[in-house]
Amino acid sequence: MILARSDVIVKLEDRLAGRISDASLATWAFDLFYAVEQDDLEVDGADSEAIAEVLDDLMFADDPSFALDEADLRRLIARLQEP
């Protein structure tokens, strides 16, 4: 499976819509980050830096000191939509 920017955007939109919690988003991001690091999941080379940065921000989003608000999540979506 290849992880695409659109996959991450869908998850961010799920969080914005209240369909998933901060904890669920953080767990999902951590699992994906780990899978990519272990070469169990591929990321297109052109997308790898943007996806890695966003996953890094999301992995700890369930911790109050790293909590992301709506503006932060929208900023991450914008980052993923950049060429």
mmCIF file of N, CA and C in Angstrom:
data_model
loop_
_atom_site.group_PDB
_atom_site.id
_atom_site.type_symbol
_atom_site.label_atom_id
_atom_site.label_comp_id
_atom_site.label_asym_id
_atom_site.label_seq_id
_atom_site.Cartn_x
_atom_site.Cartn_y
_atom_site.Cartn_z
ATOM 1 N N MET A 1 0.837 -1.178 0.000
ATOM 2 C CA MET A 1 0.000 0.000 0.000
ATOM 3 C C MET A 1 0.885 1.246 0.000
ATOM 4 N N ILE A 2 0.430 2.254 -0.706
ATOM 5 C CA ILE A 2 1.160 3.519 -0.757
ATOM 6 C C ILE A 2 0.317 4.589 -0.072
ATOM 7 N N LEU A 3 0.909 5.229 0.909
ATOM 8 C CA LEU A 3 0.243 6.306 1.630
ATOM 9 C C LEU A 3 0.322 7.576 0.798
ATOM 10 N N ALA A 4 -0.835 8.180 0.551
ATOM 11 C CA ALA A 4 -0.900 9.404 -0.240
ATOM 12 C C ALA A 4 -1.311 10.577 0.640
ATOM 13 N N ARG A 5 -1.020 11.762 0.162
ATOM 14 C CA ARG A 5 -1.433 12.973 0.869
ATOM 15 C C ARG A 5 -2.939 12.961 1.111
ATOM 16 N N SER A 6 -3.687 12.507 0.128
ATOM 17 C CA SER A 6 -5.149 12.494 0.242
ATOM 18 C C SER A 6 -5.618 11.605 1.391
ATOM 19 N N ASP A 7 -4.904 10.531 1.684
ATOM 20 C CA ASP A 7 -5.259 9.655 2.808
ATOM 21 C C ASP A 7 -5.166 10.417 4.129
ATOM 22 N N VAL A 8 -4.130 11.214 4.248
ATOM 23 C CA VAL A 8 -3.925 11.979 5.484
ATOM 24 C C VAL A 8 -4.959 13.107 5.572
ATOM 25 N N ILE A 9 -5.251 13.730 4.454
ATOM 26 C CA ILE A 9 -6.254 14.802 4.437
ATOM 27 C C ILE A 9 -7.614 14.269 4.872
ATOM 28 N N VAL A 10 -7.984 13.091 4.396
ATOM 29 C CA VAL A 10 -9.269 12.495 4.794
ATOM 30 C C VAL A 10 -9.326 12.330 6.301
ATOM 31 N N LYS A 11 -8.262 11.871 6.906
ATOM 32 C CA LYS A 11 -8.240 11.673 8.357
ATOM 33 C C LYS A 11 -8.342 13.002 9.089
ATOM 34 N N LEU A 12 -7.659 14.016 8.589
ATOM 35 C CA LEU A 12 -7.742 15.339 9.198
ATOM 36 C C LEU A 12 -9.169 15.887 9.088
ATOM 37 N N GLU A 13 -9.787 15.662 7.957
ATOM 38 C CA GLU A 13 -11.174 16.105 7.787
ATOM 39 C C GLU A 13 -12.123 15.339 8.708
ATOM 40 N N ASP A 14 -11.836 14.064 8.934
ATOM 41 C CA ASP A 14 -12.630 13.280 9.891
ATOM 42 C C ASP A 14 -12.541 13.896 11.281
ATOM 43 N N ARG A 15 -11.347 14.326 11.660
ATOM 44 C CA ARG A 15 -11.175 14.949 12.975
ATOM 45 C C ARG A 15 -11.914 16.278 13.040
ATOM 46 N N LEU A 16 -11.807 17.083 12.009
ATOM 47 C CA LEU A 16 -12.494 18.376 11.977
ATOM 48 C C LEU A 16 -14.010 18.207 12.068
ATOM 49 N N ALA A 17 -14.517 17.149 11.477
ATOM 50 C CA ALA A 17 -15.962 16.887 11.483
ATOM 51 C C ALA A 17 -16.421 16.205 12.765
ATOM 52 N N GLY A 18 -15.479 15.861 13.638
ATOM 53 C CA GLY A 18 -15.832 15.222 14.897
ATOM 54 C C GLY A 18 -16.098 13.728 14.793
ATOM 55 N N ARG A 19 -15.730 13.125 13.670
ATOM 56 C CA ARG A 19 -15.957 11.691 13.489
ATOM 57 C C ARG A 19 -14.925 10.842 14.219
ATOM 58 N N ILE A 20 -13.769 11.435 14.522
ATOM 59 C CA ILE A 20 -12.747 10.744 15.307
ATOM 60 C C ILE A 20 -12.212 11.709 16.362
ATOM 61 N N SER A 21 -11.616 11.159 17.386
ATOM 62 C CA SER A 21 -11.077 11.960 18.491
ATOM 63 C C SER A 21 -9.614 12.308 18.252
ATOM 64 N N ASP A 22 -9.114 13.203 19.091
ATOM 65 C CA ASP A 22 -7.684 13.526 19.043
ATOM 66 C C ASP A 22 -6.849 12.278 19.285
ATOM 67 N N ALA A 23 -7.283 11.458 20.245
ATOM 68 C CA ALA A 23 -6.543 10.240 20.568
ATOM 69 C C ALA A 23 -6.519 9.273 19.393
ATOM 70 N N SER A 24 -7.640 9.130 18.730
ATOM 71 C CA SER A 24 -7.718 8.241 17.573
ATOM 72 C C SER A 24 -6.813 8.737 16.447
ATOM 73 N N LEU A 25 -6.818 10.038 16.210
ATOM 74 C CA LEU A 25 -5.970 10.629 15.183
ATOM 75 C C LEU A 25 -4.492 10.436 15.522
ATOM 76 N N ALA A 26 -4.134 10.658 16.767
ATOM 77 C CA ALA A 26 -2.744 10.504 17.195
ATOM 78 C C ALA A 26 -2.281 9.053 17.052
ATOM 79 N N THR A 27 -3.126 8.120 17.435
ATOM 80 C CA THR A 27 -2.786 6.696 17.320
ATOM 81 C C THR A 27 -2.615 6.305 15.859
ATOM 82 N N TRP A 28 -3.531 6.767 15.019
ATOM 83 C CA TRP A 28 -3.451 6.492 13.580
ATOM 84 C C TRP A 28 -2.143 7.036 13.014
ATOM 85 N N ALA A 29 -1.806 8.265 13.342
ATOM 86 C CA ALA A 29 -0.584 8.888 12.842
ATOM 87 C C ALA A 29 0.657 8.143 13.328
ATOM 88 N N PHE A 30 0.663 7.772 14.600
ATOM 89 C CA PHE A 30 1.799 7.027 15.151
ATOM 90 C C PHE A 30 1.965 5.703 14.420
ATOM 91 N N ASP A 31 0.871 4.982 14.223
ATOM 92 C CA ASP A 31 0.936 3.683 13.538
ATOM 93 C C ASP A 31 1.471 3.832 12.113
ATOM 94 N N LEU A 32 1.016 4.868 11.409
ATOM 95 C CA LEU A 32 1.489 5.084 10.045
ATOM 96 C C LEU A 32 2.960 5.482 10.021
ATOM 97 N N PHE A 33 3.345 6.376 10.927
ATOM 98 C CA PHE A 33 4.730 6.809 11.002
ATOM 99 C C PHE A 33 5.640 5.603 11.227
ATOM 100 N N TYR A 34 5.248 4.747 12.146
ATOM 101 C CA TYR A 34 6.028 3.550 12.456
ATOM 102 C C TYR A 34 6.071 2.605 11.250
ATOM 103 N N ALA A 35 4.936 2.427 10.572
ATOM 104 C CA ALA A 35 4.887 1.542 9.402
ATOM 105 C C ALA A 35 5.792 2.049 8.289
ATOM 106 N N VAL A 36 5.826 3.349 8.084
ATOM 107 C CA VAL A 36 6.711 3.928 7.070
ATOM 108 C C VAL A 36 8.170 3.719 7.471
ATOM 109 N N GLU A 37 8.484 3.976 8.729
ATOM 110 C CA GLU A 37 9.855 3.806 9.212
ATOM 111 C C GLU A 37 10.333 2.363 9.086
ATOM 112 N N GLN A 38 9.417 1.401 9.244
ATOM 113 C CA GLN A 38 9.760 -0.018 9.167
ATOM 114 C C GLN A 38 9.655 -0.564 7.740
ATOM 115 N N ASP A 39 9.384 0.320 6.788
ATOM 116 C CA ASP A 39 9.218 -0.061 5.382
ATOM 117 C C ASP A 39 8.057 -1.022 5.162
ATOM 118 N N ASP A 40 7.057 -0.969 6.039
ATOM 119 C CA ASP A 40 5.842 -1.757 5.862
ATOM 120 C C ASP A 40 4.802 -0.994 5.052
ATOM 121 N N LEU A 41 5.050 0.296 4.858
ATOM 122 C CA LEU A 41 4.142 1.171 4.133
ATOM 123 C C LEU A 41 4.985 2.122 3.303
ATOM 124 N N GLU A 42 4.576 2.325 2.057
ATOM 125 C CA GLU A 42 5.335 3.199 1.166
ATOM 126 C C GLU A 42 4.688 4.575 1.076
ATOM 127 N N VAL A 43 5.528 5.560 0.819
ATOM 128 C CA VAL A 43 5.086 6.922 0.557
ATOM 129 C C VAL A 43 5.784 7.360 -0.712
ATOM 130 N N ASP A 44 5.016 7.970 -1.614
ATOM 131 C CA ASP A 44 5.610 8.497 -2.837
ATOM 132 C C ASP A 44 6.728 9.456 -2.452
ATOM 133 N N GLY A 45 7.847 9.355 -3.121
ATOM 134 C CA GLY A 45 9.008 10.183 -2.788
ATOM 135 C C GLY A 45 8.713 11.667 -2.765
ATOM 136 N N ALA A 46 7.884 12.139 -3.684
ATOM 137 C CA ALA A 46 7.548 13.565 -3.737
ATOM 138 C C ALA A 46 6.698 13.994 -2.545
ATOM 139 N N ASP A 47 6.023 13.055 -1.927
ATOM 140 C CA ASP A 47 5.136 13.360 -0.803
ATOM 141 C C ASP A 47 5.757 13.074 0.557
ATOM 142 N N SER A 48 6.879 12.404 0.570
ATOM 143 C CA SER A 48 7.412 11.889 1.829
ATOM 144 C C SER A 48 7.703 12.962 2.868
ATOM 145 N N GLU A 49 8.287 14.078 2.469
ATOM 146 C CA GLU A 49 8.619 15.114 3.446
ATOM 147 C C GLU A 49 7.361 15.728 4.055
ATOM 148 N N ALA A 50 6.398 16.074 3.222
ATOM 149 C CA ALA A 50 5.160 16.689 3.722
ATOM 150 C C ALA A 50 4.400 15.734 4.628
ATOM 151 N N ILE A 51 4.290 14.486 4.224
ATOM 152 C CA ILE A 51 3.562 13.505 5.034
ATOM 153 C C ILE A 51 4.286 13.257 6.350
ATOM 154 N N ALA A 52 5.590 13.128 6.316
ATOM 155 C CA ALA A 52 6.362 12.892 7.543
ATOM 156 C C ALA A 52 6.185 14.046 8.525
ATOM 157 N N GLU A 53 6.214 15.276 8.024
ATOM 158 C CA GLU A 53 6.046 16.440 8.899
ATOM 159 C C GLU A 53 4.662 16.457 9.539
ATOM 160 N N VAL A 54 3.635 16.162 8.748
ATOM 161 C CA VAL A 54 2.275 16.175 9.272
ATOM 162 C C VAL A 54 2.076 15.045 10.273
ATOM 163 N N LEU A 55 2.535 13.850 9.950
ATOM 164 C CA LEU A 55 2.403 12.735 10.891
ATOM 165 C C LEU A 55 3.127 13.035 12.192
ATOM 166 N N ASP A 56 4.279 13.668 12.090
ATOM 167 C CA ASP A 56 5.034 14.037 13.285
ATOM 168 C C ASP A 56 4.216 14.987 14.167
ATOM 169 N N ASP A 57 3.553 15.949 13.548
ATOM 170 C CA ASP A 57 2.701 16.872 14.308
ATOM 171 C C ASP A 57 1.510 16.163 14.929
ATOM 172 N N LEU A 58 0.984 15.175 14.237
ATOM 173 C CA LEU A 58 -0.238 14.505 14.697
ATOM 174 C C LEU A 58 -0.002 13.435 15.759
ATOM 175 N N MET A 59 1.160 12.844 15.781
ATOM 176 C CA MET A 59 1.413 11.716 16.685
ATOM 177 C C MET A 59 1.174 12.036 18.152
ATOM 178 N N PHE A 60 1.353 13.267 18.520
ATOM 179 C CA PHE A 60 1.228 13.640 19.930
ATOM 180 C C PHE A 60 0.050 14.576 20.166
ATOM 181 N N ALA A 61 -0.846 14.657 19.194
ATOM 182 C CA ALA A 61 -1.981 15.586 19.270
ATOM 183 C C ALA A 61 -2.949 15.259 20.396
ATOM 184 N N ASP A 62 -2.851 14.079 20.977
ATOM 185 C CA ASP A 62 -3.729 13.734 22.093
ATOM 186 C C ASP A 62 -3.176 14.226 23.431
ATOM 187 N N ASP A 63 -1.947 14.705 23.432
ATOM 188 C CA ASP A 63 -1.339 15.276 24.634
ATOM 189 C C ASP A 63 -1.726 16.755 24.696
ATOM 190 N N PRO A 64 -2.289 17.210 25.819
ATOM 191 C CA PRO A 64 -2.740 18.602 25.905
ATOM 192 C C PRO A 64 -1.668 19.633 25.547
ATOM 193 N N SER A 65 -0.425 19.351 25.827
ATOM 194 C CA SER A 65 0.629 20.320 25.511
ATOM 195 C C SER A 65 0.939 20.381 24.017
ATOM 196 N N PHE A 66 0.466 19.381 23.254
ATOM 197 C CA PHE A 66 0.669 19.362 21.806
ATOM 198 C C PHE A 66 -0.657 19.414 21.049
ATOM 199 N N ALA A 67 -1.730 19.722 21.743
ATOM 200 C CA ALA A 67 -3.062 19.710 21.141
ATOM 201 C C ALA A 67 -3.127 20.629 19.919
ATOM 202 N N LEU A 68 -3.878 20.182 18.935
ATOM 203 C CA LEU A 68 -4.052 20.946 17.710
ATOM 204 C C LEU A 68 -5.495 21.428 17.635
ATOM 205 N N ASP A 69 -5.666 22.713 17.379
ATOM 206 C CA ASP A 69 -7.025 23.241 17.245
ATOM 207 C C ASP A 69 -7.430 23.215 15.773
ATOM 208 N N GLU A 70 -8.615 23.732 15.486
ATOM 209 C CA GLU A 70 -9.126 23.708 14.118
ATOM 210 C C GLU A 70 -8.178 24.412 13.143
ATOM 211 N N ALA A 71 -7.651 25.541 13.547
ATOM 212 C CA ALA A 71 -6.732 26.283 12.677
ATOM 213 C C ALA A 71 -5.473 25.463 12.385
ATOM 214 N N ASP A 72 -4.973 24.764 13.387
ATOM 215 C CA ASP A 72 -3.786 23.920 13.188
ATOM 216 C C ASP A 72 -4.077 22.794 12.194
ATOM 217 N N LEU A 73 -5.230 22.154 12.354
ATOM 218 C CA LEU A 73 -5.589 21.061 11.457
ATOM 219 C C LEU A 73 -5.767 21.562 10.029
ATOM 220 N N ARG A 74 -6.368 22.718 9.881
ATOM 221 C CA ARG A 74 -6.541 23.301 8.542
ATOM 222 C C ARG A 74 -5.186 23.691 7.937
ATOM 223 N N ARG A 75 -4.260 24.129 8.778
ATOM 224 C CA ARG A 75 -2.911 24.437 8.314
ATOM 225 C C ARG A 75 -2.215 23.176 7.806
ATOM 226 N N LEU A 76 -2.426 22.061 8.496
ATOM 227 C CA LEU A 76 -1.825 20.801 8.060
ATOM 228 C C LEU A 76 -2.427 20.350 6.728
ATOM 229 N N ILE A 77 -3.734 20.529 6.574
ATOM 230 C CA ILE A 77 -4.370 20.184 5.293
ATOM 231 C C ILE A 77 -3.777 21.046 4.176
ATOM 232 N N ALA A 78 -3.640 22.336 4.440
ATOM 233 C CA ALA A 78 -3.060 23.244 3.438
ATOM 234 C C ALA A 78 -1.647 22.803 3.076
ATOM 235 N N ARG A 79 -0.884 22.393 4.067
ATOM 236 C CA ARG A 79 0.493 21.917 3.826
ATOM 237 C C ARG A 79 0.487 20.716 2.889
ATOM 238 N N LEU A 80 -0.475 19.822 3.098
ATOM 239 C CA LEU A 80 -0.553 18.634 2.264
ATOM 240 C C LEU A 80 -1.064 18.934 0.853
ATOM 241 N N GLN A 81 -1.747 20.037 0.702
ATOM 242 C CA GLN A 81 -2.278 20.413 -0.609
ATOM 243 C C GLN A 81 -1.268 21.204 -1.446
ATOM 244 N N GLU A 82 -0.169 21.595 -0.841
ATOM 245 C CA GLU A 82 0.878 22.312 -1.579
ATOM 246 C C GLU A 82 1.534 21.356 -2.563
ATOM 247 N N PRO A 83 1.956 21.896 -3.708
ATOM 248 C CA PRO A 83 2.628 21.025 -4.708
ATOM 249 C C PRO A 83 3.968 20.506 -4.217
#
